[in-house]
CSV table of C-alpha atoms and ligand atoms in Angstrom, one decimal:
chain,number,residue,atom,x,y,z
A,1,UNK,CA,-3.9,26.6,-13.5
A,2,UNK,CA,-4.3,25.6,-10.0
A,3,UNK,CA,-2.6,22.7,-8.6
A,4,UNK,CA,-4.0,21.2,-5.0
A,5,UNK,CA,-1.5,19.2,-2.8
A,6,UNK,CA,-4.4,17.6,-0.5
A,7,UNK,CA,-2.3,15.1,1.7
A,8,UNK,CA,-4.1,14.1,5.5
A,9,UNK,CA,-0.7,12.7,6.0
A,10,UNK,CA,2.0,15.3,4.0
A,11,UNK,CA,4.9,14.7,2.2
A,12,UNK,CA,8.1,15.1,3.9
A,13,UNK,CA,8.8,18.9,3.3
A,14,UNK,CA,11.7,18.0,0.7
A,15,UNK,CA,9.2,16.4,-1.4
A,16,UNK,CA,6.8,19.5,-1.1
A,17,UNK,CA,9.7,21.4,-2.8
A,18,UNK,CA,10.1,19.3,-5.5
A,19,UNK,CA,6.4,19.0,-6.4
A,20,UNK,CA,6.3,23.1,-5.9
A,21,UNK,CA,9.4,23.5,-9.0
A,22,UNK,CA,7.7,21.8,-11.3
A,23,UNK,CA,4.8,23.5,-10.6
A,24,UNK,CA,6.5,26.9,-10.8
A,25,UNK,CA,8.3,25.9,-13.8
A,26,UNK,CA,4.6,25.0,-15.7
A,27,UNK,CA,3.5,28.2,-14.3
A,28,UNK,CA,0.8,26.6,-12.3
A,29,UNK,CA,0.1,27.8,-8.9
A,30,UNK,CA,0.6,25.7,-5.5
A,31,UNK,CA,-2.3,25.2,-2.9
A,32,UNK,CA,-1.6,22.8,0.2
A,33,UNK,CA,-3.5,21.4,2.4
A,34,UNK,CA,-1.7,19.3,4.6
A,35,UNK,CA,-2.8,17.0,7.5
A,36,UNK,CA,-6.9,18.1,7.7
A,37,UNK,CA,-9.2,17.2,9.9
A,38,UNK,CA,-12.3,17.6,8.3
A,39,UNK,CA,-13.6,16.4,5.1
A,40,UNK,CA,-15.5,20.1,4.5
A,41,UNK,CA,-11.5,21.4,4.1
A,42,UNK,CA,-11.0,19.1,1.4
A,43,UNK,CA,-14.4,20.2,0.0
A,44,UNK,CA,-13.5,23.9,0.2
A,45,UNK,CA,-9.7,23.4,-1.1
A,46,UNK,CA,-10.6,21.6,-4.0
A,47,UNK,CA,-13.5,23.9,-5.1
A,48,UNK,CA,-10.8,26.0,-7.5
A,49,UNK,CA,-8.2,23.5,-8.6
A,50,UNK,CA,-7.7,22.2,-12.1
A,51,UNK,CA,-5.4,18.9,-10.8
A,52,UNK,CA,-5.0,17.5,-7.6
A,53,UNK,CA,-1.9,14.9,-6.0
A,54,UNK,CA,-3.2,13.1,-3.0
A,55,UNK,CA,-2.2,10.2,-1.2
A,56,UNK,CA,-4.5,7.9,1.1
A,57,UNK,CA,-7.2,10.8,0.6
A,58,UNK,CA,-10.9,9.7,-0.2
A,59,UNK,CA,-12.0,11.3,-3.2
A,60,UNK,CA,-15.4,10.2,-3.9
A,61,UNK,CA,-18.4,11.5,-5.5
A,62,UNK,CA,-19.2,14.1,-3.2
A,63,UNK,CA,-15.3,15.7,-3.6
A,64,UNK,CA,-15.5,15.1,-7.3
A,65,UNK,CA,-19.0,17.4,-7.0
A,66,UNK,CA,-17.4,19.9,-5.7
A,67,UNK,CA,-14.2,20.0,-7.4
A,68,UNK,CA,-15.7,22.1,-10.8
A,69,UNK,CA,-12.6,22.5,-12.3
A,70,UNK,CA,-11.2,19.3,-11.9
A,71,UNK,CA,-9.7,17.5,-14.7
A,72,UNK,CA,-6.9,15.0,-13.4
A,73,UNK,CA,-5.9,13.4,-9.9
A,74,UNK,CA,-3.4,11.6,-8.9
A,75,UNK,CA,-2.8,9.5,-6.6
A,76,UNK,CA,1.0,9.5,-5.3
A,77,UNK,CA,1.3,6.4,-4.9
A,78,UNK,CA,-0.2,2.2,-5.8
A,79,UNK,CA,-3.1,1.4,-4.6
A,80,UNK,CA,-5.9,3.5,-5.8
A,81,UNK,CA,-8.8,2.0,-3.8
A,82,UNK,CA,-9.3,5.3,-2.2
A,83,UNK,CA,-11.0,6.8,-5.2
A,84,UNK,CA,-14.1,6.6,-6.9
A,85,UNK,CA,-13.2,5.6,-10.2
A,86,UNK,CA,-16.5,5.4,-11.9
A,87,UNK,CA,-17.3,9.1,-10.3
A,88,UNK,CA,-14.1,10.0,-11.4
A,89,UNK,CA,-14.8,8.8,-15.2
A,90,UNK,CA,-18.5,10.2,-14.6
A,91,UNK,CA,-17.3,13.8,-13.9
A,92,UNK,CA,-14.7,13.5,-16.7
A,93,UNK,CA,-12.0,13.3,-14.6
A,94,UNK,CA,-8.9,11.4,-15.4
A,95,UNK,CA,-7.7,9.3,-12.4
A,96,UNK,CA,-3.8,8.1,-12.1
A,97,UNK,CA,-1.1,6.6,-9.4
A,98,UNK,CA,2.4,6.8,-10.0
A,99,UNK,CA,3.2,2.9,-10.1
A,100,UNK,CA,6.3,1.7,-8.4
A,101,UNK,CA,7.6,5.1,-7.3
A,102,UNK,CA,7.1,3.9,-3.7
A,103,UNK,CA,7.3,0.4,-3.8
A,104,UNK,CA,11.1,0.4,-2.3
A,105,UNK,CA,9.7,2.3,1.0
A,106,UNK,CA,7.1,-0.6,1.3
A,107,UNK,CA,9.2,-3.2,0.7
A,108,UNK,CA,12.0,-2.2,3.3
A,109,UNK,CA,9.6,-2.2,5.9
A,110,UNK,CA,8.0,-5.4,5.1
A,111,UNK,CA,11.7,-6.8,5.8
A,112,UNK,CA,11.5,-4.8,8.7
A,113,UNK,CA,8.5,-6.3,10.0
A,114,UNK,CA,9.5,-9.3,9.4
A,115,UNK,CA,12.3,-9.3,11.7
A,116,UNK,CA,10.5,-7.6,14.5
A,117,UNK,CA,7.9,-10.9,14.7
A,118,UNK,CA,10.8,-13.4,14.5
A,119,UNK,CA,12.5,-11.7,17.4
A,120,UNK,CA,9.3,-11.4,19.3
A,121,UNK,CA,8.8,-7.9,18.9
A,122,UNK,CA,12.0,-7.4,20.4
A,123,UNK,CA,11.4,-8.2,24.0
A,124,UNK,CA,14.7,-9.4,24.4
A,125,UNK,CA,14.0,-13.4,23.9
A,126,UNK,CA,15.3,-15.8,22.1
A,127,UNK,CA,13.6,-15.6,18.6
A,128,UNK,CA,14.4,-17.4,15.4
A,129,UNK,CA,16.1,-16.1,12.0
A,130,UNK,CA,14.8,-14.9,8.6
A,131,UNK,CA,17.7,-17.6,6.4
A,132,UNK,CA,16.7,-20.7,5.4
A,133,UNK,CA,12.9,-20.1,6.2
A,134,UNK,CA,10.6,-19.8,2.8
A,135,UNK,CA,8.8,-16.4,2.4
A,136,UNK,CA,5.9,-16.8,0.5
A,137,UNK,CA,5.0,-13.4,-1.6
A,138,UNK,CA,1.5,-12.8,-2.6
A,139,UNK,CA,1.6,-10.9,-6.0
A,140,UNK,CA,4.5,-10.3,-7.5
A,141,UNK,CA,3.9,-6.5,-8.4
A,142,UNK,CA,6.5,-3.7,-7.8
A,143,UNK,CA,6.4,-4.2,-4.1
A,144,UNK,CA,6.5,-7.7,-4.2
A,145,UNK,CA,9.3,-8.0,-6.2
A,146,UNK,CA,11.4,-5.3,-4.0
A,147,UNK,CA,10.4,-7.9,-1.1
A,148,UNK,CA,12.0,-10.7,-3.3
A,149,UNK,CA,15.0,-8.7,-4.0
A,150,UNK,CA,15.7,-7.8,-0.3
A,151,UNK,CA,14.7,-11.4,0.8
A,152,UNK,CA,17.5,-12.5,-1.1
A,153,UNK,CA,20.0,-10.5,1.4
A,154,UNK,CA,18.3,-12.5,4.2
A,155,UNK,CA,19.2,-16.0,2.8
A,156,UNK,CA,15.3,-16.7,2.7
A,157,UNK,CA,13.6,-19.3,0.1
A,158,UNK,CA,11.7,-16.8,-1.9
A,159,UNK,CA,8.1,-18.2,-3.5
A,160,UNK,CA,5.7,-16.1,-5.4
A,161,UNK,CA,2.1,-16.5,-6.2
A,162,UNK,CA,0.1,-14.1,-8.7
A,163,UNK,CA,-2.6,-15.3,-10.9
A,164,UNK,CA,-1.5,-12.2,-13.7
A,165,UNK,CA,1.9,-12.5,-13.5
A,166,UNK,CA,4.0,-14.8,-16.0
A,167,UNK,CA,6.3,-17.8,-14.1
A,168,UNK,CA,9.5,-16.5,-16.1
A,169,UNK,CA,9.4,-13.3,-14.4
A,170,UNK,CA,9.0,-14.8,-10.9
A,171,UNK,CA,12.1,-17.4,-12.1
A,172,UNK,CA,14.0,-14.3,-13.3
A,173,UNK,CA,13.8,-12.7,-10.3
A,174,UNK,CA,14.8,-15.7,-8.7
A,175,UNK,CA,11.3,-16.8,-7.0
A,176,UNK,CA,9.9,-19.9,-7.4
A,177,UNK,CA,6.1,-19.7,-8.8
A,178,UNK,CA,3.5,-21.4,-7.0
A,179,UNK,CA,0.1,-21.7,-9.0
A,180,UNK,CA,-2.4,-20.9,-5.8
A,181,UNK,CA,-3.2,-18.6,-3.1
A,182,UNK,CA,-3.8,-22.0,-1.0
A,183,UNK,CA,-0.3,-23.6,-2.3
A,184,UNK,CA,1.3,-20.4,-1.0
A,185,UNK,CA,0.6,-21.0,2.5
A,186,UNK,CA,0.5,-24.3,2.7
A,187,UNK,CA,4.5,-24.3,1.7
A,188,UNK,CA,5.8,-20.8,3.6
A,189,UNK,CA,6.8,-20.1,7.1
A,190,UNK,CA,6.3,-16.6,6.2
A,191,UNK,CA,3.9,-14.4,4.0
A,192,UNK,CA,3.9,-11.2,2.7
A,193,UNK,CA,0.3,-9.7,1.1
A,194,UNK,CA,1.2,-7.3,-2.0
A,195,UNK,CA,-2.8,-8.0,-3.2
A,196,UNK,CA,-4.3,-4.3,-3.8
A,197,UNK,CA,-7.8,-3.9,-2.3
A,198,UNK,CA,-10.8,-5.3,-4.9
A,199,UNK,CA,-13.9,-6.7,-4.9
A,200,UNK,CA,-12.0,-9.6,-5.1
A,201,UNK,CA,-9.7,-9.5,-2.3
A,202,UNK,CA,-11.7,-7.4,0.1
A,203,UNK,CA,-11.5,-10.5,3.0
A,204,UNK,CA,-10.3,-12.8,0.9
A,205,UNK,CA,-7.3,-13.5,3.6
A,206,UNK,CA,-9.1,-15.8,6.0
A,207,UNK,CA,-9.1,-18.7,8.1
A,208,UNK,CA,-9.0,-21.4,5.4
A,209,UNK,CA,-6.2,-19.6,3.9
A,210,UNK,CA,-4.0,-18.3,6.9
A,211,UNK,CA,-5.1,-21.9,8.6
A,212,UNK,CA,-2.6,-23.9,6.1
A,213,UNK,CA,0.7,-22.1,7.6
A,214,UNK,CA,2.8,-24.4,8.8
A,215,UNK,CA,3.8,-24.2,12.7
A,216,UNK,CA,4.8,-21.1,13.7
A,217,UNK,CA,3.7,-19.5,10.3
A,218,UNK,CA,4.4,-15.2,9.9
A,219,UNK,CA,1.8,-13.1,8.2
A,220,UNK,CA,2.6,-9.6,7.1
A,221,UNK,CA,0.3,-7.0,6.0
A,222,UNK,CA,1.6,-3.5,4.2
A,223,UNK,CA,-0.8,-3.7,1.7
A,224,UNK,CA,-4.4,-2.9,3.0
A,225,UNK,CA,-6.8,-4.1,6.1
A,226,UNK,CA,-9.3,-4.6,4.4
A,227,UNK,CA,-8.0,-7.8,2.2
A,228,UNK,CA,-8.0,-9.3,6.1
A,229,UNK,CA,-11.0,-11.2,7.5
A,230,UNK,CA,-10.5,-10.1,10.7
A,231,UNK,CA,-13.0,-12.4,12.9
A,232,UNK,CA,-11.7,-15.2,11.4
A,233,UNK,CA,-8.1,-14.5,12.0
A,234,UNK,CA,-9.0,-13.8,15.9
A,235,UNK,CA,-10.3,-16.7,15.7
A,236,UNK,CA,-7.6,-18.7,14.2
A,237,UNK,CA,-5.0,-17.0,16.3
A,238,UNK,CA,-7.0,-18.2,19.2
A,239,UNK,CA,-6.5,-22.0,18.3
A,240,UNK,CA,-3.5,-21.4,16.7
A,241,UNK,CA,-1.2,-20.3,19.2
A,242,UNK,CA,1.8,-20.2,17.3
A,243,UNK,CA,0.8,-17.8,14.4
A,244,UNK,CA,1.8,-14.2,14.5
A,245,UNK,CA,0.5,-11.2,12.5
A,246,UNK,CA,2.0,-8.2,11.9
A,247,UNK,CA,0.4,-5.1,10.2
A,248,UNK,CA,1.2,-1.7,8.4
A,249,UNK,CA,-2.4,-1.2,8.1
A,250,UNK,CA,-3.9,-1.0,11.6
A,251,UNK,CA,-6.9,-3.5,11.6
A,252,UNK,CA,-10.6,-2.2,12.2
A,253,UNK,CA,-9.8,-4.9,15.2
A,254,UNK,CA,-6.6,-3.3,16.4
A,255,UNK,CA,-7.8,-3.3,20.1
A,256,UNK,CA,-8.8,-6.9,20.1
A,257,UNK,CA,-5.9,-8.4,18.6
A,258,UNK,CA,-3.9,-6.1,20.8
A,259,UNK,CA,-5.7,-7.7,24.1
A,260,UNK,CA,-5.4,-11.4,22.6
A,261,UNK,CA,-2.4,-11.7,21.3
A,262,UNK,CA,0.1,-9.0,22.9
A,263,UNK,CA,3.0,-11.1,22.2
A,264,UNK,CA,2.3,-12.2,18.8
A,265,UNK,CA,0.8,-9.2,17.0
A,266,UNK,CA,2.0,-5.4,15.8
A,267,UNK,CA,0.4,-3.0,13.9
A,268,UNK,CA,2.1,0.5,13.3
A,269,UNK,CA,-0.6,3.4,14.3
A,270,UNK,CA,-0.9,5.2,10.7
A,271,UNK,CA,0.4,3.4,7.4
A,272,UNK,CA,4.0,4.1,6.7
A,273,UNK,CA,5.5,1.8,4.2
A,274,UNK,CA,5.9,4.7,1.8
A,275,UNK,CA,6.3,7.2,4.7
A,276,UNK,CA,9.8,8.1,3.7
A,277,UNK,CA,11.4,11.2,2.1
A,278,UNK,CA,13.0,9.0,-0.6
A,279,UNK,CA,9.5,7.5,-1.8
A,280,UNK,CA,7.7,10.8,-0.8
A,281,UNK,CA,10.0,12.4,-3.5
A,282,UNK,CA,9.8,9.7,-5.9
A,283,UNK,CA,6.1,9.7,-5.8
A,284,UNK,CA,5.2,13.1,-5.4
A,285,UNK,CA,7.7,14.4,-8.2
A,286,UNK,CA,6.6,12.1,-10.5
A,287,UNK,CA,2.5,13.0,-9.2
A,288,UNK,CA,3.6,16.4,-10.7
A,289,UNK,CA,5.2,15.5,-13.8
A,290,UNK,CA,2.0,13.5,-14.7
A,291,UNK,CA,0.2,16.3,-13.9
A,292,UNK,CA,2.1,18.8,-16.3
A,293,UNK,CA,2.3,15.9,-19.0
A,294,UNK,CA,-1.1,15.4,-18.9
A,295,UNK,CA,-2.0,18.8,-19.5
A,296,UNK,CA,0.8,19.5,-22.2
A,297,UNK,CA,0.9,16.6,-24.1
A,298,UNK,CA,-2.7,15.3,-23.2
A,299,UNK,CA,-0.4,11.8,-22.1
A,300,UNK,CA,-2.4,9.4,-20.3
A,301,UNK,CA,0.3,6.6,-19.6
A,302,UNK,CA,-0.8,6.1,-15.8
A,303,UNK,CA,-4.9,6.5,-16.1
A,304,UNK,CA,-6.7,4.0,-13.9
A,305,UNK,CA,-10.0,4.8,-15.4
A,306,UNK,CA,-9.7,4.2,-19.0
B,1,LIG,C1,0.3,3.0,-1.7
B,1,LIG,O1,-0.7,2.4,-2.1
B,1,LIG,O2,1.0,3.6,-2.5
B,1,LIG,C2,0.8,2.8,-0.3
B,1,LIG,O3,-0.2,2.1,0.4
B,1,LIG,C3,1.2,4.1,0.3
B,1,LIG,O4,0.1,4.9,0.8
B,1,LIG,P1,0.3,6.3,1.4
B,1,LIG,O5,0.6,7.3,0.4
B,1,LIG,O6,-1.0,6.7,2.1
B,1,LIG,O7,1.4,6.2,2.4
């Protein structure tokens, strides 16, 4: 039994040994490949391996093709966006992600985002403070509800919006529901996107949307670029001088928005909310464990293509 590791950005190496015992201990054997360059290495790694744990990596039909041993992958991680799901179900592979095994890691740097804007990307000016102002979280899934739990430490007014998600557990958690995307923004100084990438959401964060912040309003982006409308964010930021946005998830746009905005706009150069050796562990451990429980016990708990 072969197990792949195919990770354009790796694990930190203490992770790598804990995915690698498990392995051992199934009697599987451990192939990396770590930070490629080319799509062909993917192509040529994955050519012998009966599971695969991958992060941000595309697997789409042409992977899946020549993967002819594949049975299960698994994405360390939330969002699965990056795979092909219906290729995956057409090659009779089983697709999962480790849900909320990283959500922590995202979560902390939302925070951290957060008070990088509202001390002006710390260029030594006056800025204003995180207490008192009302944060405004869109989808209350695992990372959204880290956000809420942090958010209270910072004094903020927590409010929560998410069409599949039940009031109590916002009001548990101390959130006060709001029953639209459009309420949301309207009310918070500052919001935080936790929306996974769907047909759905792909641009669904526009002008009409971002427009309703009050003065001065905050938007924060660790979830994915794509849920951005980018043009018509330049173009509100243009008229709306006093909106900032700060990103995880470099835009398409990154060198516009850098050009118009320099004072008002950040976006780290590669993703990493979940670029820490705590959530790297938690995810990639639990990647393996999947992996072996799949194969043992034929458990399917964490398949996204059902
Ligand atoms: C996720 O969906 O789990 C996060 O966006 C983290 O992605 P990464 O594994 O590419 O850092």
């Amino acid at each position: 039994m072969k197990l792949l590791v195919a990770t354009e950005k790796p694990f930190a190496k203490v992770a790598v040994d804990g995915i690698r015992e498990v392995a051992e201990k199934a009697g599987y054997e451990l192939a990396l490949l770590e930070k490629y360059t080319d799509k062909k290495q993917l192509l040529d790694a994955i050519a012998d391996a009966d599971a695969v744990i991958i992060r941000s990596d595309i697997i789409d039909a042409e992977v899946l093709d020549a993967a002819k041993k594949l049975r299960i992958v698994v994405r360390a991680g939330a969002g699965y966006d990056n795979i092909d799901l219906a290729a995956a179900t057409a090659h009779n592979v089983v697709a999962m992600n480790t849900p909320g095994q990283n959500s922590n890691a995202v979560a902390e740097l939302a925070l951290g985002l957060m008070v990088m804007a509202v001390r002006n990307m710390y260029n030594g000016t006056s800025g204003t403070e995180l207490k008192g102002k009302k944060l405004g979280i869109h989808a209350f899934g695992n990372v959204g509800r880290n956000v809420a739990r942090i958010a209270q430490g910072f004094g903020m007014d927590i409010y929560a919006y998410d069409a599949y998600c039940p009031d109590e557990a916002m009001i548990a958690a101390g959130v006060k529901p709001v029953h639209s995307a459009e309420e949301l923004y309207a009310t918070c100084d500052v919001v935080s996107l936790h929306i996974p990438a769907t047909d759905e959401t792909k641009n669904s964060i526009n002008a009409a949307l971002v427009g309703r912040m009050p003065k001065g309003g905050l938007l924060v982006n660790t979830a994915r670029k794509e849920v951005i409308n980018e043009d018509e964010i330049i173009d509100l930021m243009q008229s709306r001088t006093d909106l900032k946005y700060v990103a995880d998830v470099m835009p398409a746009a990154d060198a516009k928005f850098r050009t118009l905005f320099a004072d008002r706009y950040f976006a780290t150069p590669k993703k990493m909310g979940a670029q820490t050796a705590e959530a790297n562990i938690n995810a990639g451990i639990a990647a393996a464990k999947q992996i072996v429980d799949f194969f043992t016990t034929g458990n399917t708990r964490f398949q996204v293509n059902k």
